[in-house]
Coordinates of N, CA and C in Angstrom, one line a residue:
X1404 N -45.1 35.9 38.0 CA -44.7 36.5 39.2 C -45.7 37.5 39.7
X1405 N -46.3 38.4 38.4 CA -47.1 39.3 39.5 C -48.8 38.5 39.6
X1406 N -48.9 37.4 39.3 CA -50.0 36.6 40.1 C -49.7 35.9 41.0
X1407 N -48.1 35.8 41.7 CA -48.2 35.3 43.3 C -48.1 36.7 44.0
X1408 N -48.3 37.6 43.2 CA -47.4 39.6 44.3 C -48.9 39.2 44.6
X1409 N -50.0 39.6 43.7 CA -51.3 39.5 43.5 C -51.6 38.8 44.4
X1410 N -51.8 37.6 44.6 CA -52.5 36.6 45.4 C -51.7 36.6 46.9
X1411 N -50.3 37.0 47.0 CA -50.1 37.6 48.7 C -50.9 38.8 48.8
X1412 N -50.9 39.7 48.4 CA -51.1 40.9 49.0 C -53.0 40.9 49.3
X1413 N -53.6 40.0 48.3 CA -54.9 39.6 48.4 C -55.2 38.7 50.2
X1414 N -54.2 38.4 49.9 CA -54.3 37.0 51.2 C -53.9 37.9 52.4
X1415 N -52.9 38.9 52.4 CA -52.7 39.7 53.6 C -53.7 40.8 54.0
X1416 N -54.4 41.4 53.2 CA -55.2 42.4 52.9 C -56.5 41.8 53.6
X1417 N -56.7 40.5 53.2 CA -58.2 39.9 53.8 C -57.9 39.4 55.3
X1418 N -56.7 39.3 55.8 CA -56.6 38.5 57.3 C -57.0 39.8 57.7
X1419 N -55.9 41.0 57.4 CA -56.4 42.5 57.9 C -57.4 42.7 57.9
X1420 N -58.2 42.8 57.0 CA -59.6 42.5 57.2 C -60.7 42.3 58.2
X1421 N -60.6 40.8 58.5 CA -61.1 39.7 59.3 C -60.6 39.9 60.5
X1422 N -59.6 40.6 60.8 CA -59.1 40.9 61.9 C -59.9 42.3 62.6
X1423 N -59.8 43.1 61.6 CA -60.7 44.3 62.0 C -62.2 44.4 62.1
X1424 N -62.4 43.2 61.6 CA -64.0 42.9 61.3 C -64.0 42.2 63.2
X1425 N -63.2 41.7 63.3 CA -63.2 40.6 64.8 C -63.2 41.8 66.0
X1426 N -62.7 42.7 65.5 CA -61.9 43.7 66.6 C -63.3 44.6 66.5
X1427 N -63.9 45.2 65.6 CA -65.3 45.7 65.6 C -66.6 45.0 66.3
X1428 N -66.8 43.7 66.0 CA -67.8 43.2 66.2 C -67.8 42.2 67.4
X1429 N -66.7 41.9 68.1 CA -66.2 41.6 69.5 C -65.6 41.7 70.2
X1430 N -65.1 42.9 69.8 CA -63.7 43.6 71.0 C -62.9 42.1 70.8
X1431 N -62.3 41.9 69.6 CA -60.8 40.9 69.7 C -60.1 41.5 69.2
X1432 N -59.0 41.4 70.0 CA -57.6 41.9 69.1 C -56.8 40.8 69.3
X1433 N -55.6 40.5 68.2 CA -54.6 39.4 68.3 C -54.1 39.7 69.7
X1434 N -53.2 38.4 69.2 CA -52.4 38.4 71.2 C -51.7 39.2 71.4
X1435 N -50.8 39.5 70.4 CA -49.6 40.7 70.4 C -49.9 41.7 70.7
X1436 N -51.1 42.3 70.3 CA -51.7 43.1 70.3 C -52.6 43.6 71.9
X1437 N -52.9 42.9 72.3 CA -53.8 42.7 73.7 C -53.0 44.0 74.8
X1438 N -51.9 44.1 74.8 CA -51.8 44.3 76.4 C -51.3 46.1 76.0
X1439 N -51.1 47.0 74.7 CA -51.3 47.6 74.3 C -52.7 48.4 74.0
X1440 N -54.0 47.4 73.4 CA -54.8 48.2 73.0 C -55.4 48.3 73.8
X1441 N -56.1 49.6 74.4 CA -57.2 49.6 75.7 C -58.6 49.7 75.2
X1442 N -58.8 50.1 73.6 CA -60.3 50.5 72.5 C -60.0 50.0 71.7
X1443 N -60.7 48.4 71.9 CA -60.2 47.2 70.7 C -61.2 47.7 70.1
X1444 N -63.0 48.0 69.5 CA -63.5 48.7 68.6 C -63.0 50.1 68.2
X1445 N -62.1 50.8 68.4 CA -61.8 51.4 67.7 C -60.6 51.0 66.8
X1446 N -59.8 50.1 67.1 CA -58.4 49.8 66.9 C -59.2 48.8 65.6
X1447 N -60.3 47.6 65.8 CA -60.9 47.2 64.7 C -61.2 48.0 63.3
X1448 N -62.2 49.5 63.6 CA -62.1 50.2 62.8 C -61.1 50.5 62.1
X1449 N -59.9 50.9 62.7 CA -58.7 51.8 62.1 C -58.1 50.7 61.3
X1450 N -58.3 49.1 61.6 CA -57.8 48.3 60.8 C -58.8 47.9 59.6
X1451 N -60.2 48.2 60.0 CA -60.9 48.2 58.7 C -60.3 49.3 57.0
X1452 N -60.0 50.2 58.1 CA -59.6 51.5 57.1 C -58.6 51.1 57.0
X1453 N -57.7 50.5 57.1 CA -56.3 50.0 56.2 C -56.3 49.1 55.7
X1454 N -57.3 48.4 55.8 CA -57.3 47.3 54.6 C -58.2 47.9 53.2
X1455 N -58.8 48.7 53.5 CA -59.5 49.0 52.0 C -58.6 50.1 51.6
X1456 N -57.9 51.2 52.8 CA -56.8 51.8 52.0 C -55.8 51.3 51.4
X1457 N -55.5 49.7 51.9 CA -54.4 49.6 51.0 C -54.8 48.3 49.7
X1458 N -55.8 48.3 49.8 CA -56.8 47.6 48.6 C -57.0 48.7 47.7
X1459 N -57.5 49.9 47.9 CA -57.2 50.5 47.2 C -55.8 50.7 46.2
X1460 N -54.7 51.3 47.2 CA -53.2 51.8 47.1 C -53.0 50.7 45.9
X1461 N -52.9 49.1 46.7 CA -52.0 48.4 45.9 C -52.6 47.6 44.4
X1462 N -54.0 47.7 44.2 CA -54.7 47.4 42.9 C -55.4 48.1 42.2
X1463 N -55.4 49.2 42.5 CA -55.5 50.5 41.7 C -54.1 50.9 41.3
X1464 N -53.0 50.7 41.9 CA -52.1 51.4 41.9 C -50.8 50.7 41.0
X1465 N -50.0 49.9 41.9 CA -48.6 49.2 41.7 C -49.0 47.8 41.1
X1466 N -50.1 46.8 41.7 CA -50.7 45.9 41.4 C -51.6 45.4 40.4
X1467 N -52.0 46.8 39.9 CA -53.3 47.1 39.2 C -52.8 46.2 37.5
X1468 N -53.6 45.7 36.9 CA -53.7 45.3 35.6 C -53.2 46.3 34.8
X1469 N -54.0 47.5 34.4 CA -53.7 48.5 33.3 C -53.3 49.8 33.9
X1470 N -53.0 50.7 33.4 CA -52.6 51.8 33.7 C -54.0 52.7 34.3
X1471 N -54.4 53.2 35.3 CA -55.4 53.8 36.0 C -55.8 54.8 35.1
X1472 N -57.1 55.5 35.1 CA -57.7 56.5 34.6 C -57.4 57.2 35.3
X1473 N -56.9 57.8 36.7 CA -57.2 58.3 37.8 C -56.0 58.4 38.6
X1474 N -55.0 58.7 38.6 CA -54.0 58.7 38.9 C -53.8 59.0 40.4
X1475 N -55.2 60.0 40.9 CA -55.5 60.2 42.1 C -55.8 58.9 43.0
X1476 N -56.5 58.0 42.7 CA -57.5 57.2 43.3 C -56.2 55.9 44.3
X1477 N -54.9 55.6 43.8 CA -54.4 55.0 44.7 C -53.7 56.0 46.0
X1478 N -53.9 57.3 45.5 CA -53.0 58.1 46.4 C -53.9 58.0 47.6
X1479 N -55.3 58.3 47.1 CA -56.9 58.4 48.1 C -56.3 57.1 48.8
X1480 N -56.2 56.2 47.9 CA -56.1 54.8 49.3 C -55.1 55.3 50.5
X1481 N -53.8 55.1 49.6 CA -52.9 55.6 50.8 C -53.2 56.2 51.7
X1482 N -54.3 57.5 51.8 CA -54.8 58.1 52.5 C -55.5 57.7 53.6
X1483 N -56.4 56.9 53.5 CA -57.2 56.2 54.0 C -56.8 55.4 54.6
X1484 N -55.8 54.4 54.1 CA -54.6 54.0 54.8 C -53.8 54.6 56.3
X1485 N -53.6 55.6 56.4 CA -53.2 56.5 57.2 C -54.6 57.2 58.2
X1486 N -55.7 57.0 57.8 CA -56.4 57.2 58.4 C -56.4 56.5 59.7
X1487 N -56.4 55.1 59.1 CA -56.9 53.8 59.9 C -55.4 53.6 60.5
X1488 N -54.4 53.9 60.1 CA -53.4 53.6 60.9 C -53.1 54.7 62.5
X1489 N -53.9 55.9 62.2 CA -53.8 56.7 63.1 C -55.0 56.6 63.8
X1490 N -56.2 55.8 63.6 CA -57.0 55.1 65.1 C -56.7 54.4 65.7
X1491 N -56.0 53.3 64.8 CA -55.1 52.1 65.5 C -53.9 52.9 66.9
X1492 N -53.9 54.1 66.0 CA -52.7 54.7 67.2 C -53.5 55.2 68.4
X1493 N -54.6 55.8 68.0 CA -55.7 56.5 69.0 C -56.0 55.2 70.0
X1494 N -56.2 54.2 69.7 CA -56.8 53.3 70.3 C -55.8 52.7 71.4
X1495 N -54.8 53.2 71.2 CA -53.8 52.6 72.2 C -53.4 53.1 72.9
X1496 N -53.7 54.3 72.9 CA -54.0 55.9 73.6 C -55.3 55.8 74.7
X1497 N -54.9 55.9 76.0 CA -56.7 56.5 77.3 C -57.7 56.9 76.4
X1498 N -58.9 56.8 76.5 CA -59.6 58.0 76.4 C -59.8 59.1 77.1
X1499 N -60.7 60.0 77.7 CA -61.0 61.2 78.5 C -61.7 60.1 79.9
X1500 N -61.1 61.1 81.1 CA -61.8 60.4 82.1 C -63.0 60.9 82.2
X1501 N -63.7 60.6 82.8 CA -65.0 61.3 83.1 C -65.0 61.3 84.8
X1502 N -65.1 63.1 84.5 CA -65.3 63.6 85.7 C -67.0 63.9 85.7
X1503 N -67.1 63.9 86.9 CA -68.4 64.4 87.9 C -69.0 65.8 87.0
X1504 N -69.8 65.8 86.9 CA -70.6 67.7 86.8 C -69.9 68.5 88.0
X1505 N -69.5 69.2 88.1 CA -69.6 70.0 89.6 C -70.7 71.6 89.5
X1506 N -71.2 71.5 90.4 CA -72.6 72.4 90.6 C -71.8 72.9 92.0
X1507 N -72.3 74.6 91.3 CA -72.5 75.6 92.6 C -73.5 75.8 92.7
X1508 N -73.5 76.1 94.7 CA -75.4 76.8 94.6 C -74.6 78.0 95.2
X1509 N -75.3 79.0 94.7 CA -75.2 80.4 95.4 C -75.9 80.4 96.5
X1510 N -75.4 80.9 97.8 CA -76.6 80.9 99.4 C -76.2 82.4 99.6

């Protein structure tokens, strides 16, 4: 049993992946996705950062073989995790408009 937990969470972790790899290097985001995100490269990134956060989290961690040296290091994923889930959020978010310079002349 934990070599099929293992081999889903591997197989979900890599679409995420591949997905944020697509979303970085072409501005693609899935379809569901589309009419939400306005900064598909940033939304790529933030999905990059959740998939190594939770590659981290879940095989260092719950998934992991032996008991960690490091008891820290899944938490760091989770972290990271949250990083990338909060650009995904940024990204769905305007950016700043850009306004004009405005110049005074003193006469």
């Amino acid at each position: 049993m934990h070599g099929a937990l293992v081999s889903l969470a591997m197989v979900c972790v890599t679409a995420l992946a591949a997905i944020g790899l697509a979303g970085v290097s072409r501005g693609w985001v899935p379809p569901w996705g589309r009419s939400r995100v306005l900064r598909p490269r940033l939304w790529g990134t933030g999905a990059l950062l959740s998939a190594a956060g939770l590659s981290f989290f879940m095989f260092l961690g719950p998934l992991g073989d032996a008991r960690p040296l490091h008891v820290y290091l899944p938490l760091a994923g989770m972290g990271v995790n949250f990083v990338g889930l909060a650009l995904q959020m940024l990204a769905q978010r305007p950016g700043r408009a850009l306004t004009p310079p405005t110049t005074t002349t003193a006469s």
